[in-house]
Amino acid sequence: SIQQLPTGPNKNKMGRCTVQIVMGPAGSGKSTYCQAIQEHGKSIGRVVNVANLDPAAENFKYDVAFDVRDLINVDEVMEELELGPNGGLVYCMEYLLENSDWLQDEIDEFQDDEYLILDCPGQIELYTHVPVMRRIIDQLRMWGFESSMVSVFIVDATFVCDAPKFISGSLLSLSAMIAMELPHINVLSKCDLVDKERVEQVLDVESATQLWSIEEHTAMERAEGSILGTSKNKPVRSPYDLNITPADGGDEETEMSPEAIAAAKRMRKRSRLTEAICSLLDDYTMVSFLPLDITDEESIEYVLAHVDHTIQYGEDLEVKGDKDFNGDEGED
């Protein structure tokens, strides 16, 4: 059953640790990212704590510092309240918000020189439509974490192989960035599973509009023999072109069926919408991605260094150890 929290004063606050909030669509590799960062920390002598804030999580391989499922579990909510998966998850996150003392007590266990990653749910509505995650972040701000939080948005690198999906992922990232109002880093996960040259090719494109133009050009090259019925002896026409009256006055227009014309109209409307989205992304000029290959320690270090730099992590930490870095007295 759902845990009922006791009332009473909170524990004494013990510091304000650095908090990395990991977000992204379901299946994008958030938990794998958390595990990779934690294991990399172990290899370099750095303690990275990871906490699960996903009430619907089934399993993860990282060492969990605390787990929201100890407070509320989506399976129990679905059974007791007869809700579906999405409704159950929204209820769980709203319950966490109403009982934020539990989260505050857990986070207050960490000292100000410690590093905490929050593995958040993958339901994208929690970041773009339902203001639950924003309200949780506002609570963290009230508790004094204003200057020590950073959001990391994970996007599956397999989207790179499909320009429309990559543009969609970029729009989701921009939406989360605007909604959360935090220092923000975008990461392409699963780069070890895709063609690295293709990833670099897409990331080197200067704008979303340019990327979509390349996609349209590719579509034109594939248009020969498509629904427009063009033959090898006739020029290839864009699938978005509805101007079917030939310049020579011939009867080429008869080669397009009503179904083909309707399909071309739909494609043209979709193309205009995509162009508008690309223009929006270019206007903000804020969405860029860091590729992450979890099999490459240098790639993990590269991403972590960017995240740390975003919030100046480590600048105020004291050097720990017994070595005298100033040398013996009397030496130059």
XYZ file of C-alpha atoms in Angstrom:
332
model
C 0.000 0.000 0.000
C 0.978 3.639 -0.384
C 3.226 4.780 2.436
C 1.768 7.337 4.845
C 4.425 9.782 5.949
C 4.664 10.882 9.586
C 4.287 14.534 10.416
C 6.872 16.474 12.346
C 10.011 18.559 11.899
C 12.522 17.736 9.164
C 16.036 16.559 9.769
C 18.713 19.173 10.117
C 20.033 20.196 6.715
C 23.563 18.957 6.154
C 24.577 20.855 3.014
C 23.669 21.430 -0.601
C 25.059 18.750 -2.857
C 25.340 19.044 -6.635
C 22.255 17.608 -8.333
C 22.179 16.328 -11.907
C 18.603 15.786 -13.118
C 18.482 13.201 -15.920
C 15.472 13.457 -18.223
C 14.400 12.149 -21.610
C 11.872 9.933 -23.407
C 11.250 6.370 -22.274
C 13.864 3.981 -23.615
C 16.363 6.711 -24.440
C 18.978 5.244 -22.088
C 18.684 7.388 -18.958
C 19.394 4.569 -16.479
C 22.274 3.316 -18.629
C 23.695 6.838 -18.651
C 23.437 7.030 -14.852
C 25.182 3.682 -14.518
C 27.964 4.717 -16.912
C 28.612 7.976 -15.025
C 28.630 6.177 -11.670
C 31.067 3.483 -12.863
C 33.296 6.100 -14.479
C 33.343 7.966 -11.169
C 34.534 4.822 -9.410
C 37.355 4.416 -11.936
C 38.671 7.924 -11.236
C 38.108 7.892 -7.472
C 35.018 10.092 -7.510
C 31.848 9.198 -5.625
C 28.707 9.565 -7.749
C 25.417 8.857 -5.992
C 22.394 7.893 -8.089
C 18.783 7.987 -6.903
C 15.727 6.642 -8.696
C 12.781 9.029 -9.064
C 10.843 6.819 -11.490
C 7.947 5.039 -9.708
C 7.566 2.788 -12.765
C 11.191 1.626 -12.918
C 11.583 -2.140 -13.152
C 15.323 -2.663 -12.855
C 18.566 -0.756 -13.061
C 22.196 -1.719 -12.649
C 23.542 1.254 -10.706
C 23.919 1.391 -6.927
C 20.834 3.260 -5.777
C 21.174 5.889 -3.035
C 17.419 6.113 -2.487
C 14.375 4.947 -4.415
C 11.023 6.692 -4.820
C 9.404 3.248 -4.986
C 9.976 3.045 -1.232
C 7.448 5.864 -1.034
C 5.051 4.983 -3.844
C 4.955 2.409 -6.627
C 3.074 2.753 -9.900
C 1.946 -0.896 -9.897
C 0.293 -0.490 -6.509
C -1.362 2.755 -7.612
C -2.718 1.149 -10.786
C -4.145 -1.728 -8.768
C -5.644 0.315 -5.919
C -6.981 3.244 -7.974
C -7.664 1.349 -11.226
C -5.573 3.731 -13.310
C -3.655 3.086 -16.497
C 0.152 3.312 -16.749
C 0.241 6.983 -17.712
C -2.375 8.070 -15.187
C -0.708 5.992 -12.498
C 2.671 7.606 -13.139
C 1.233 11.125 -13.063
C -0.527 10.286 -9.770
C 2.732 8.965 -8.300
C 4.664 12.104 -9.201
C 1.913 14.339 -7.822
C 1.970 12.243 -4.629
C 5.739 12.749 -4.411
C 5.217 16.476 -4.783
C 2.562 16.541 -2.046
C 4.922 14.577 0.217
C 8.067 16.455 -0.724
C 9.331 16.184 2.873
C 10.373 12.638 2.018
C 12.502 13.858 -0.897
C 13.968 16.686 1.161
C 14.968 14.320 3.966
C 16.661 11.979 1.499
C 18.607 14.721 -0.290
C 19.619 16.382 2.981
C 21.615 13.252 3.810
C 24.260 14.361 1.293
C 27.035 16.814 2.116
C 27.671 19.864 -0.029
C 30.755 18.283 -1.622
C 28.824 15.214 -2.820
C 27.383 14.541 -6.268
C 23.854 13.239 -6.796
C 22.154 12.106 -10.023
C 18.355 11.876 -10.099
C 17.111 9.291 -12.606
C 13.705 10.712 -13.560
C 10.645 9.166 -15.267
C 10.511 8.840 -19.038
C 6.959 10.076 -19.594
C 7.646 13.198 -21.615
C 4.355 14.837 -20.598
C 5.813 15.329 -17.121
C 8.264 17.825 -18.615
C 6.238 19.490 -21.363
C 2.514 19.346 -20.477
C 1.985 18.457 -16.819
C 3.982 20.834 -14.580
C 4.871 18.162 -12.012
C 8.614 18.022 -12.715
C 8.835 21.809 -12.875
C 7.168 22.054 -9.457
C 9.587 19.486 -8.017
C 12.492 21.538 -9.342
C 10.943 24.666 -7.840
C 10.891 22.834 -4.506
C 14.593 22.089 -4.875
C 15.188 25.768 -5.533
C 13.344 26.650 -2.326
C 15.592 24.216 -0.447
C 18.697 26.050 -1.617
C 19.773 24.091 -4.726
C 19.297 27.013 -7.131
C 22.957 27.225 -8.149
C 23.828 23.520 -7.897
C 21.330 21.915 -10.296
C 21.812 20.937 -13.935
C 19.465 19.080 -16.266
C 20.686 16.436 -18.703
C 18.306 15.506 -21.506
C 18.960 12.120 -23.133
C 18.026 11.417 -26.758
C 18.519 8.057 -28.485
C 21.247 8.357 -31.138
C 19.325 6.006 -33.420
C 17.119 9.051 -34.084
C 20.069 10.549 -35.940
C 19.539 8.092 -38.775
C 16.108 9.639 -39.391
C 16.110 13.430 -39.801
C 12.420 13.953 -38.855
C 12.915 11.950 -35.630
C 16.066 13.885 -34.805
C 14.247 17.189 -35.331
C 11.420 15.910 -33.121
C 13.905 14.951 -30.409
C 15.491 18.395 -30.656
C 12.074 20.016 -30.201
C 11.400 17.878 -27.114
C 14.757 18.894 -25.711
C 14.035 22.574 -26.326
C 10.612 22.227 -24.678
C 12.133 20.629 -21.574
C 14.890 23.259 -21.466
C 12.386 26.117 -21.522
C 10.006 24.443 -19.056
C 12.646 23.518 -16.459
C 14.691 26.756 -16.668
C 17.906 25.047 -15.580
C 21.449 24.898 -16.949
C 20.990 22.276 -19.627
C 23.027 19.672 -21.512
C 21.715 17.443 -24.321
C 23.286 14.016 -24.738
C 23.014 11.546 -27.613
C 23.012 8.104 -26.005
C 23.666 4.713 -27.623
C 26.294 6.133 -29.981
C 28.039 2.783 -29.731
C 25.077 1.219 -31.590
C 24.999 3.502 -34.640
C 27.313 4.607 -37.424
C 29.641 7.167 -35.829
C 30.264 8.859 -39.177
C 26.517 9.353 -39.591
C 26.291 10.859 -36.084
C 29.145 13.265 -36.814
C 27.612 14.148 -40.164
C 24.305 15.179 -38.582
C 25.903 17.007 -35.643
C 28.097 18.969 -38.060
C 25.028 20.382 -39.811
C 24.769 24.040 -38.829
C 20.977 24.293 -38.523
C 17.790 22.245 -38.373
C 16.592 23.949 -41.561
C 19.705 22.818 -43.364
C 19.233 19.280 -42.058
C 15.654 19.209 -43.335
C 16.768 20.571 -46.721
C 19.186 17.660 -46.999
C 16.359 15.279 -46.127
C 14.106 16.809 -48.799
C 16.877 16.529 -51.375
C 17.274 12.874 -50.489
C 13.511 12.407 -50.830
C 13.647 13.887 -54.316
C 16.362 11.446 -55.280
C 14.139 8.598 -54.107
C 11.066 9.970 -55.834
C 11.780 8.243 -59.152
C 9.441 5.306 -59.461
C 7.400 6.406 -56.396
C 3.711 7.206 -56.118
C 4.053 9.929 -58.744
C 4.694 7.273 -61.361
C 7.693 8.965 -62.973
C 9.716 6.875 -65.389
C 13.459 6.845 -65.978
C 13.030 9.017 -69.068
C 11.168 11.752 -67.192
C 12.609 14.279 -64.735
C 12.359 13.443 -61.068
C 9.889 15.718 -59.281
C 9.717 16.505 -55.602
C 7.005 14.494 -53.823
C 5.728 17.840 -52.509
C 5.217 19.318 -56.003
C 1.570 19.684 -57.020
C 2.227 21.793 -60.118
C 1.582 18.949 -62.530
C 0.918 20.945 -65.726
C 3.950 20.387 -67.999
C 5.624 23.323 -69.715
C 5.371 21.696 -73.185
C 1.599 21.426 -72.957
C 1.673 17.631 -72.914
C -0.609 15.347 -70.935
C 1.853 14.407 -68.166
C -0.716 15.452 -65.573
C -2.682 12.281 -66.239
C 0.048 10.205 -64.605
C -1.002 11.404 -61.123
C -3.968 9.636 -59.611
C -6.308 11.356 -57.124
C -4.729 9.270 -54.368
C -1.278 10.468 -55.397
C -2.404 14.091 -55.402
C -3.962 13.731 -51.935
C -0.789 12.099 -50.661
C 1.347 14.874 -52.128
C -0.850 17.498 -50.448
C -0.412 15.797 -47.087
C 3.333 15.588 -47.598
C 3.516 19.267 -48.517
C 1.590 20.280 -45.379
C 3.834 18.099 -43.245
C 6.884 19.612 -44.911
C 5.678 23.152 -44.144
C 5.086 22.211 -40.494
C 8.554 20.679 -40.275
C 10.092 23.793 -41.829
C 8.326 25.923 -39.195
C 9.658 23.690 -36.402
C 13.172 23.884 -37.861
C 12.900 27.664 -38.026
C 11.892 27.722 -34.351
C 14.887 25.590 -33.385
C 17.207 27.820 -35.413
C 15.757 30.986 -33.872
C 16.639 29.756 -30.371
C 20.058 28.412 -31.452
C 20.240 26.657 -28.084
C 19.920 22.977 -28.980
C 23.156 21.062 -29.437
C 24.099 17.500 -28.530
C 27.079 15.733 -27.003
C 27.584 12.192 -28.344
C 28.044 9.510 -25.672
C 29.617 6.112 -26.236
C 29.440 4.224 -22.933
C 32.127 1.811 -24.151
C 34.631 4.688 -24.409
C 35.924 6.183 -21.147
C 37.082 9.327 -22.951
C 33.571 9.875 -24.293
C 32.091 9.541 -20.788
C 34.712 11.904 -19.358
C 34.000 14.400 -22.150
C 30.268 14.478 -21.360
C 30.815 14.630 -17.589
C 33.305 17.474 -17.973
C 30.746 19.503 -19.910
C 28.073 18.865 -17.277
C 30.466 19.835 -14.468
C 31.548 22.981 -16.283
C 27.931 24.054 -16.758
C 27.486 24.508 -13.004
C 31.178 25.026 -12.111
C 31.258 21.817 -10.100
C 34.465 21.361 -8.151
C 35.622 24.977 -8.181
C 34.841 25.490 -4.500
C 35.838 22.026 -3.284
C 38.864 21.643 -1.055
C 41.703 19.384 -2.156
C 41.618 16.183 -0.145
C 44.708 14.150 0.720
C 47.885 14.178 2.755
C 50.295 15.299 0.044
C 51.993 18.667 0.384
C 51.590 20.154 -3.078
C 53.604 23.246 -2.128
C 56.788 21.252 -1.515
C 59.160 21.501 1.436
C 59.855 24.831 3.083
C 62.859 26.650 1.745
C 62.611 25.120 -1.737
C 61.905 27.253 -4.776
